[in-house]
Short mmCIF file of C-alpha atoms in Angstrom, two decimals:
data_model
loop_
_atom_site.label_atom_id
_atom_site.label_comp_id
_atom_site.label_asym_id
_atom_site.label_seq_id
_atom_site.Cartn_x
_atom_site.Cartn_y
_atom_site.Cartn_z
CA UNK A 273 81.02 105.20 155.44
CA UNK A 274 78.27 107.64 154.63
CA UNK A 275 79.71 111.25 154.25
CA UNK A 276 77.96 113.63 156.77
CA UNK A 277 76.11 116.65 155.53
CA UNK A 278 76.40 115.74 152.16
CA UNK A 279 72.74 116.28 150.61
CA UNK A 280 72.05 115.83 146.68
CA UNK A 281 69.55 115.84 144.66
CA UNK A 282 68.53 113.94 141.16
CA UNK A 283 69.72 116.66 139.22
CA UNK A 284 72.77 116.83 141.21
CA UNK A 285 73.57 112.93 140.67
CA UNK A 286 77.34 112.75 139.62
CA UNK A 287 78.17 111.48 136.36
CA UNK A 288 79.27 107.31 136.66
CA UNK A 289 82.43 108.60 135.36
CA UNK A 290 83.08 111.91 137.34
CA UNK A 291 82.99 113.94 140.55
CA UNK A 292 82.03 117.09 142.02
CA UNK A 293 82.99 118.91 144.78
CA UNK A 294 80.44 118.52 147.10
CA UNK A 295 81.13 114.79 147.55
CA UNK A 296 83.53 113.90 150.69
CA UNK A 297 87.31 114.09 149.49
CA UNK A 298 87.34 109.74 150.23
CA UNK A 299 84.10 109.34 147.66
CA UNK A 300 86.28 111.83 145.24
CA UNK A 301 89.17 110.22 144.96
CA UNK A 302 87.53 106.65 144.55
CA UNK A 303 85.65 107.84 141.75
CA UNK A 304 89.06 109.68 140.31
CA UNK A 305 90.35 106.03 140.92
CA UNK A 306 87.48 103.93 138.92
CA UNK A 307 87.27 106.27 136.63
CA UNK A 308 91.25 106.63 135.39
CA UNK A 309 91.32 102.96 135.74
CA UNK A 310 88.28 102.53 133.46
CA UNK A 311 90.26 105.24 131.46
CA UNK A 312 93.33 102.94 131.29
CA UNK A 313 91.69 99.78 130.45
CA UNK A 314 89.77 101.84 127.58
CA UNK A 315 93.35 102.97 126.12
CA UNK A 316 94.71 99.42 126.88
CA UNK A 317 91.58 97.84 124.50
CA UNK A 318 92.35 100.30 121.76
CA UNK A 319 96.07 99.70 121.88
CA UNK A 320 95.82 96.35 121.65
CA UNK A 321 93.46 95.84 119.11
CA UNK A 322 95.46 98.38 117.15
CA UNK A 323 98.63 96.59 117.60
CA UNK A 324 96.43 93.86 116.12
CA UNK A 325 95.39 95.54 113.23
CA UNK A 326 99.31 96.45 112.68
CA UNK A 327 100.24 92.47 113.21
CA UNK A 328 98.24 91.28 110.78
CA UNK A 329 98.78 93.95 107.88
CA UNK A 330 102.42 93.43 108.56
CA UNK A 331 101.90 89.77 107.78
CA UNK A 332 99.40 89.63 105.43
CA UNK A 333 102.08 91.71 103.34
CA UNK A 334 104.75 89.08 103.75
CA UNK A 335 102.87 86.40 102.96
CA UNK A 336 102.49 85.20 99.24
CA UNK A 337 99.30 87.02 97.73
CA UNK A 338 99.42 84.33 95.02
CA UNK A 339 99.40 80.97 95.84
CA UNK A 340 98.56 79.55 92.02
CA UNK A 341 99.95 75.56 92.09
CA UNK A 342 102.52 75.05 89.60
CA UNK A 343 101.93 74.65 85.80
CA UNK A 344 98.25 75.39 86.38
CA UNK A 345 96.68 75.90 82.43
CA UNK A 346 95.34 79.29 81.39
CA UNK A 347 95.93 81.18 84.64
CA UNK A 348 98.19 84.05 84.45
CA UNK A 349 98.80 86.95 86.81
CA UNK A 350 100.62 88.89 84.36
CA UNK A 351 100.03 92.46 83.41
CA UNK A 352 99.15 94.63 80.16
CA UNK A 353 101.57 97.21 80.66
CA UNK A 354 100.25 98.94 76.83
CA UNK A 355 98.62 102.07 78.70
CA UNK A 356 101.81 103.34 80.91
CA UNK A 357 104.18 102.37 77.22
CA UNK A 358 101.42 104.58 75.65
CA UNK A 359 101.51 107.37 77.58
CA UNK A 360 105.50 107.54 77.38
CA UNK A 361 105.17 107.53 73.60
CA UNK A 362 102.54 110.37 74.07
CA UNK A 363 105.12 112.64 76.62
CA UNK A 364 102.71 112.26 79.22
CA UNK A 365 104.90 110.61 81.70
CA UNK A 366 108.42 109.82 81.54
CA UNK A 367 110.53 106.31 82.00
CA UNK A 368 112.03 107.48 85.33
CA UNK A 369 108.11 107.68 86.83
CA UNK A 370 106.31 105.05 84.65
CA UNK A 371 105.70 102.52 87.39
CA UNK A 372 105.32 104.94 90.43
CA UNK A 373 102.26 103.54 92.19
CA UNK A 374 102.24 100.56 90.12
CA UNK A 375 101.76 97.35 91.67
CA UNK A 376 103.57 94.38 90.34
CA UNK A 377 102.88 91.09 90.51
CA UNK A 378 106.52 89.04 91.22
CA UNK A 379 107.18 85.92 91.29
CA UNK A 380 109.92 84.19 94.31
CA UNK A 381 111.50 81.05 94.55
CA UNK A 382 109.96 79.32 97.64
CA UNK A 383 112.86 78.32 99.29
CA UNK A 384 113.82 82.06 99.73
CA UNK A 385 111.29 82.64 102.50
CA UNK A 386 111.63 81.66 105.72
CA UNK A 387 111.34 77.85 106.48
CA UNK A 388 109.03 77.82 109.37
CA UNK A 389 106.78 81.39 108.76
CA UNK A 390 106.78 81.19 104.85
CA UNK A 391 107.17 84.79 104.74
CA UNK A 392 109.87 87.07 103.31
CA UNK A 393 112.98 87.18 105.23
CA UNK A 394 113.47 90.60 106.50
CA UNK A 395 117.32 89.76 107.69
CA UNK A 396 119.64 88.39 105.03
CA UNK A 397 117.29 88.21 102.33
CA UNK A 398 117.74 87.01 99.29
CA UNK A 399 119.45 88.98 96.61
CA UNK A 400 116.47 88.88 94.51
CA UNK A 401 114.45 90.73 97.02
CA UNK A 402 116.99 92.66 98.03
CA UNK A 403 117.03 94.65 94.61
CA UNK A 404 113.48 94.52 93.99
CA UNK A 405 113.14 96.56 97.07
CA UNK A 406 115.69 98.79 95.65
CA UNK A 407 113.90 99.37 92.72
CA UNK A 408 110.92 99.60 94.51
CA UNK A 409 112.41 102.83 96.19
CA UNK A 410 113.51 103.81 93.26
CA UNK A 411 110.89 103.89 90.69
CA UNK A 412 108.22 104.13 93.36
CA UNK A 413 106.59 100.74 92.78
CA UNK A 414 105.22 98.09 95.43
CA UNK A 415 104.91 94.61 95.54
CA UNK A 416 105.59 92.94 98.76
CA UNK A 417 101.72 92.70 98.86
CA UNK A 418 101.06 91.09 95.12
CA UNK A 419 104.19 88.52 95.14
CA UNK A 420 103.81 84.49 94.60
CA UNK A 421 105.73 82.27 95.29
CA UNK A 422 107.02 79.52 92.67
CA UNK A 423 108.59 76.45 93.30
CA UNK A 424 109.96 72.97 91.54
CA UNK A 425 107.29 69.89 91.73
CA UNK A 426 109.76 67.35 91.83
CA UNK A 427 108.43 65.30 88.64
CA UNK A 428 110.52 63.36 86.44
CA UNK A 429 109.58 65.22 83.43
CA UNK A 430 110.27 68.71 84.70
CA UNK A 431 112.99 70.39 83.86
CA UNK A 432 114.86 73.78 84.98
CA UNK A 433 113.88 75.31 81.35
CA UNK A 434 110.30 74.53 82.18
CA UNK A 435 110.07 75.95 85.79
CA UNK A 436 111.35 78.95 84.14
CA UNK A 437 109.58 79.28 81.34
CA UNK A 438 106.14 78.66 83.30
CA UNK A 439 107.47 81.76 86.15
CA UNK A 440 108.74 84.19 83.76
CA UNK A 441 105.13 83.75 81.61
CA UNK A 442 103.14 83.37 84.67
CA UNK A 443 104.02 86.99 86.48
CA UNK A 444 105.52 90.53 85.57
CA UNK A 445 108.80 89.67 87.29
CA UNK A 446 111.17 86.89 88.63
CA UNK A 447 113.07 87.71 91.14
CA UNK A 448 115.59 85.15 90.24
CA UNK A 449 119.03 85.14 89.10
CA UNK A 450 119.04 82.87 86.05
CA UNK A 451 122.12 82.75 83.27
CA UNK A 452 121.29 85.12 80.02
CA UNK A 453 121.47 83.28 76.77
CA UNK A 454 120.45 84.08 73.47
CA UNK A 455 117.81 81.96 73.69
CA UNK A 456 116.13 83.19 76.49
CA UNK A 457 116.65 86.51 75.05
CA UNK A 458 115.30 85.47 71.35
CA UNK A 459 112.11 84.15 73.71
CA UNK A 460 111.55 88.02 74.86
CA UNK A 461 112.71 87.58 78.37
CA UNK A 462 114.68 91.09 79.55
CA UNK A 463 117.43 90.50 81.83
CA UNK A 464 119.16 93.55 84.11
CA UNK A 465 122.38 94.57 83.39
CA UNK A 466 125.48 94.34 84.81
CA UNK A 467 123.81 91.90 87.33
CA UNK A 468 124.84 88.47 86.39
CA UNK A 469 125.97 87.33 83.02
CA UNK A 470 127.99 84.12 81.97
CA UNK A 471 126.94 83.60 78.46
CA UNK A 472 130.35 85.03 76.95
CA UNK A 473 132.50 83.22 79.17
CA UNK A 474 134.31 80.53 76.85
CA UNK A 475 136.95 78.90 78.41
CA UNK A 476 139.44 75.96 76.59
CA UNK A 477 142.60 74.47 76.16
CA UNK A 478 145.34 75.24 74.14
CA UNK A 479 147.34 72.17 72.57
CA UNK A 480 150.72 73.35 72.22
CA UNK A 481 152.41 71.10 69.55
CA UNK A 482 156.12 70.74 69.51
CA UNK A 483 159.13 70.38 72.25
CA UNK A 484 158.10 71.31 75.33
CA UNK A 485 161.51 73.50 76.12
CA UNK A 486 162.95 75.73 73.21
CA UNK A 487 166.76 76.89 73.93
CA UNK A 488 166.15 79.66 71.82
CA UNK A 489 163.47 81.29 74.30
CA UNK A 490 164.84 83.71 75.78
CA UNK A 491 165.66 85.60 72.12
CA UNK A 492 162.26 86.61 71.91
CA UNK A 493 162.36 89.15 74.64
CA UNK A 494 164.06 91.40 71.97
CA UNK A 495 163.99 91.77 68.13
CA UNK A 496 166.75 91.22 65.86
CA UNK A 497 167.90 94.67 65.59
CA UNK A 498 167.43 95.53 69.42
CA UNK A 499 169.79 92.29 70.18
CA UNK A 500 172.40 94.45 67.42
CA UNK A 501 171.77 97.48 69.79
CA UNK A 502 172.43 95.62 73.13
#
């Protein structure tokens, strides 16, 4: 319904998106209406396609950066680490902050991530990522964006020596745990400490030779001259 005595000019045309007081209270509040709807469907757009944004950086951060097939020849996605070692001889930075902001390129065992995303497991995760997030937070590094992701081909002539030869000399770190020996270590690869370590553990069997029950046992709780005493 047309509002009476409303008269406007050109000039006084109201903006698509707002009102003035001279329109009829009915024609303001239907534009107030269009116009916070138009207002909610503008905030609605931008939240979703930010949410979108979010989604995908979230995943494209889980996901394996590099996805180099096994035993591939003359690819490497190690790292010269000569300048930062440098500047700690120099005093320019210490050991404590020699990787902050430093991104590292690790290498996981497939069958850590998840099954169906083929992501990193964000509950229960392995111990391996477990601690390089630790020392992530701790030495200020990152690398849940510039992680691959190594895995056993199956073949006949493969063996566990080999997988790990080709993923410790194929990336800066494995997040792995694998059994320190001094061979590994005479081959240059650094193992943490205290972590896991079953090199020194010698275990065998003593062959006692003899009768199998002595009489005479029970002397040995004492010595001669304490048996005197008693």
């Amino acid at each position: 319904i047309k509002p009476p005595n409303v008269h406007r000019t050109r000039s006084e045309a109201p903006h698509p998106l707002t009102t003035t007081m001279r329109i009829a209270p009915h024609v303001h509040l239907t534009t107030t209406t269009t116009t916070t709807k138009m207002t909610g469907l503008t905030l609605t757009t931008r939240f979703l396609l930010l949410f979108s944004a979010l989604l995908c950086t979230v995943t494209s951060q889980e996901e394996p950066f590099y996805k180099t097939p096994m035993y591939t020849a003359n690819v490497t996605h190690r790292q010269s680490f000569c300048r930062i070692y440098n500047q700690i001889q120099a005093g320019n930075i210490t050991w404590k902050n020699a990787l902050k902001d430093v991104k590292l390129h690790v290498a996981l065992y497939r069958d850590h991530l998840d099954n169906v995303t083929g992501v990193i497991k964000e509950r229960e995760p392995n111990i391996g990522i477990s601690m390089m997030d630790e020392w992530a937070r701790r030495a200020g590094f990152k690398w849940r964006d510039t992680y691959g992701a190594v895995y056993k081909t199956g073949s006949d002539n493969e063996t566990s020596e080999m997988f790990l030869d080709y993923s410790v000399s194929s990336y800066d770190v494995f997040a792995q745990w694998h059994i320190r020996t001094p061979e590994r270590i005479v081959k240059g690869w650094v193992f943490p400490e205290g972590w896991f370590d079953a090199s020194l553990v010698m275990i065998s069997h003593r062959v006692v030779s003899g009768p199998q029950f002595d009489w005479t046992i029970f002397l040995s709780a004492f010595s001669v001259a304490m048996w005197f005493v008693v």
